mmCIF file of C-alpha atoms in Angstrom:
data_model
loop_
_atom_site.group_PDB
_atom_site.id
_atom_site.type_symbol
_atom_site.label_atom_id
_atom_site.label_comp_id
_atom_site.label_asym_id
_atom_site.label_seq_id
_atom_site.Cartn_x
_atom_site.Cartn_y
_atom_site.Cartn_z
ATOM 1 C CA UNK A 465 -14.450 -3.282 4.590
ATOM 2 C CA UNK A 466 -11.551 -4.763 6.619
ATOM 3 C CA UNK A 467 -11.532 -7.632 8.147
ATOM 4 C CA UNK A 468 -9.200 -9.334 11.057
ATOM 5 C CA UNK A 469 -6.324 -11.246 11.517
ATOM 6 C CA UNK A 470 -8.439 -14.093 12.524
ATOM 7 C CA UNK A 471 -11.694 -12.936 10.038
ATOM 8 C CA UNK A 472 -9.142 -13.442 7.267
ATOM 9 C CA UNK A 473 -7.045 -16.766 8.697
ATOM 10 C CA UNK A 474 -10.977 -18.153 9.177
ATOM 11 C CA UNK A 475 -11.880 -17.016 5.911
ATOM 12 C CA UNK A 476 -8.050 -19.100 4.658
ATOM 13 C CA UNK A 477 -8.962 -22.293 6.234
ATOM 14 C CA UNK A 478 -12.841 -22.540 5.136
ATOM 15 C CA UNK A 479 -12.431 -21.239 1.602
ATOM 16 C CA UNK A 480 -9.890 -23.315 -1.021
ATOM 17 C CA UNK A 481 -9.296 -21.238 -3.492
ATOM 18 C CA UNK A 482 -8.609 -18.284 -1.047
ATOM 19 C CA UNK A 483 -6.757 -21.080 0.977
ATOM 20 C CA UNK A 484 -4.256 -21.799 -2.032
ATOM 21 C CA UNK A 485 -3.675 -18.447 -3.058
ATOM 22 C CA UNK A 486 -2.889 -17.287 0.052
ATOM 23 C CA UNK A 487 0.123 -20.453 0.219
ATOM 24 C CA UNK A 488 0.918 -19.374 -2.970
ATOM 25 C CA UNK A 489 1.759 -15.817 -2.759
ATOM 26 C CA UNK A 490 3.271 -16.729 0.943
ATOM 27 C CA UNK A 491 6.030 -19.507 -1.452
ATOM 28 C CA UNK A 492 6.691 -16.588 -4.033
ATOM 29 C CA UNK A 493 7.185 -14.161 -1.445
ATOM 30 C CA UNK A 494 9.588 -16.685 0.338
ATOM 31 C CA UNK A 495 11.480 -17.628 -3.022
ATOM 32 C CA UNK A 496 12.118 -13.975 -3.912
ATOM 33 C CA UNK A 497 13.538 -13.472 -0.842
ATOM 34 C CA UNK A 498 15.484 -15.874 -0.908
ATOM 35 C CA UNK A 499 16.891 -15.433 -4.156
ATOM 36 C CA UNK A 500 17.295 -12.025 -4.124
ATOM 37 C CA UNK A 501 18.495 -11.576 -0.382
ATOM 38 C CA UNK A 502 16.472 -8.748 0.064
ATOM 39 C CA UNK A 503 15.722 -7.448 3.396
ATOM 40 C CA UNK A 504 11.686 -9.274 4.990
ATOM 41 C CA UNK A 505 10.800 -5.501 4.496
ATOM 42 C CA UNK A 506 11.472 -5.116 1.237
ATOM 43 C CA UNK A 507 8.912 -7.970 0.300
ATOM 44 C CA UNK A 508 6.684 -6.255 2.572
ATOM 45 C CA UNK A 509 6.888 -3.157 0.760
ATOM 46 C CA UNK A 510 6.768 -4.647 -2.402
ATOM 47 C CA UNK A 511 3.321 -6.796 -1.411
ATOM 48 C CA UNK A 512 2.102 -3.190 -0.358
ATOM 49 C CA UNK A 513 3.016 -1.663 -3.931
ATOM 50 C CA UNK A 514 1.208 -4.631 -6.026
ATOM 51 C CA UNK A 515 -1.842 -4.576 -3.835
ATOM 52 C CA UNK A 516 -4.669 -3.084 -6.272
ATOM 53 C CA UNK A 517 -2.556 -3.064 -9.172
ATOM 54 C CA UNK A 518 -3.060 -6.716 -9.807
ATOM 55 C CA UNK A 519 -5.607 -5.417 -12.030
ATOM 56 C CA UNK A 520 -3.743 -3.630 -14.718
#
C-alpha cells in the first residue's frame, strides 16, 4: 500500500519512533553527503538500493 507525502509526514509527527527514525536516516543521509561530496542523487540512489534490503 502507498501512502502520501502528507499520509507519511502525518504518520512522522503522530508516531515517535517513526518520528526519530525518520530524523535519523535524514542526519546520516546528510553526513554522508557531506563527507563524501557525493552528488544529492547519489544518496538518493543509494536510499533506493537499501530500501528492502534492510532485512538481510
Amino acid at each position: 500500500m502507498s501512502f502520501s507525502d502528507d499520509e507519511y509526514f502525518e504518520v512522522i509527527q503522530k508516531n515517535k519512533q517513526v518520528k526519530e527514525a525518520f530524523n535519523s536516516i535524514k542526519e546520516i543521509c546528510n553526513q554522508l553527503h557531506e563527507m563524501t561530496a557525493c552528488p544529492e542523487d547519489d544518496i538518493d540512489y543509494f536510499l533506493k538500493f537499501i530500501a528492502g534490503k534492510w532485512k538481510n
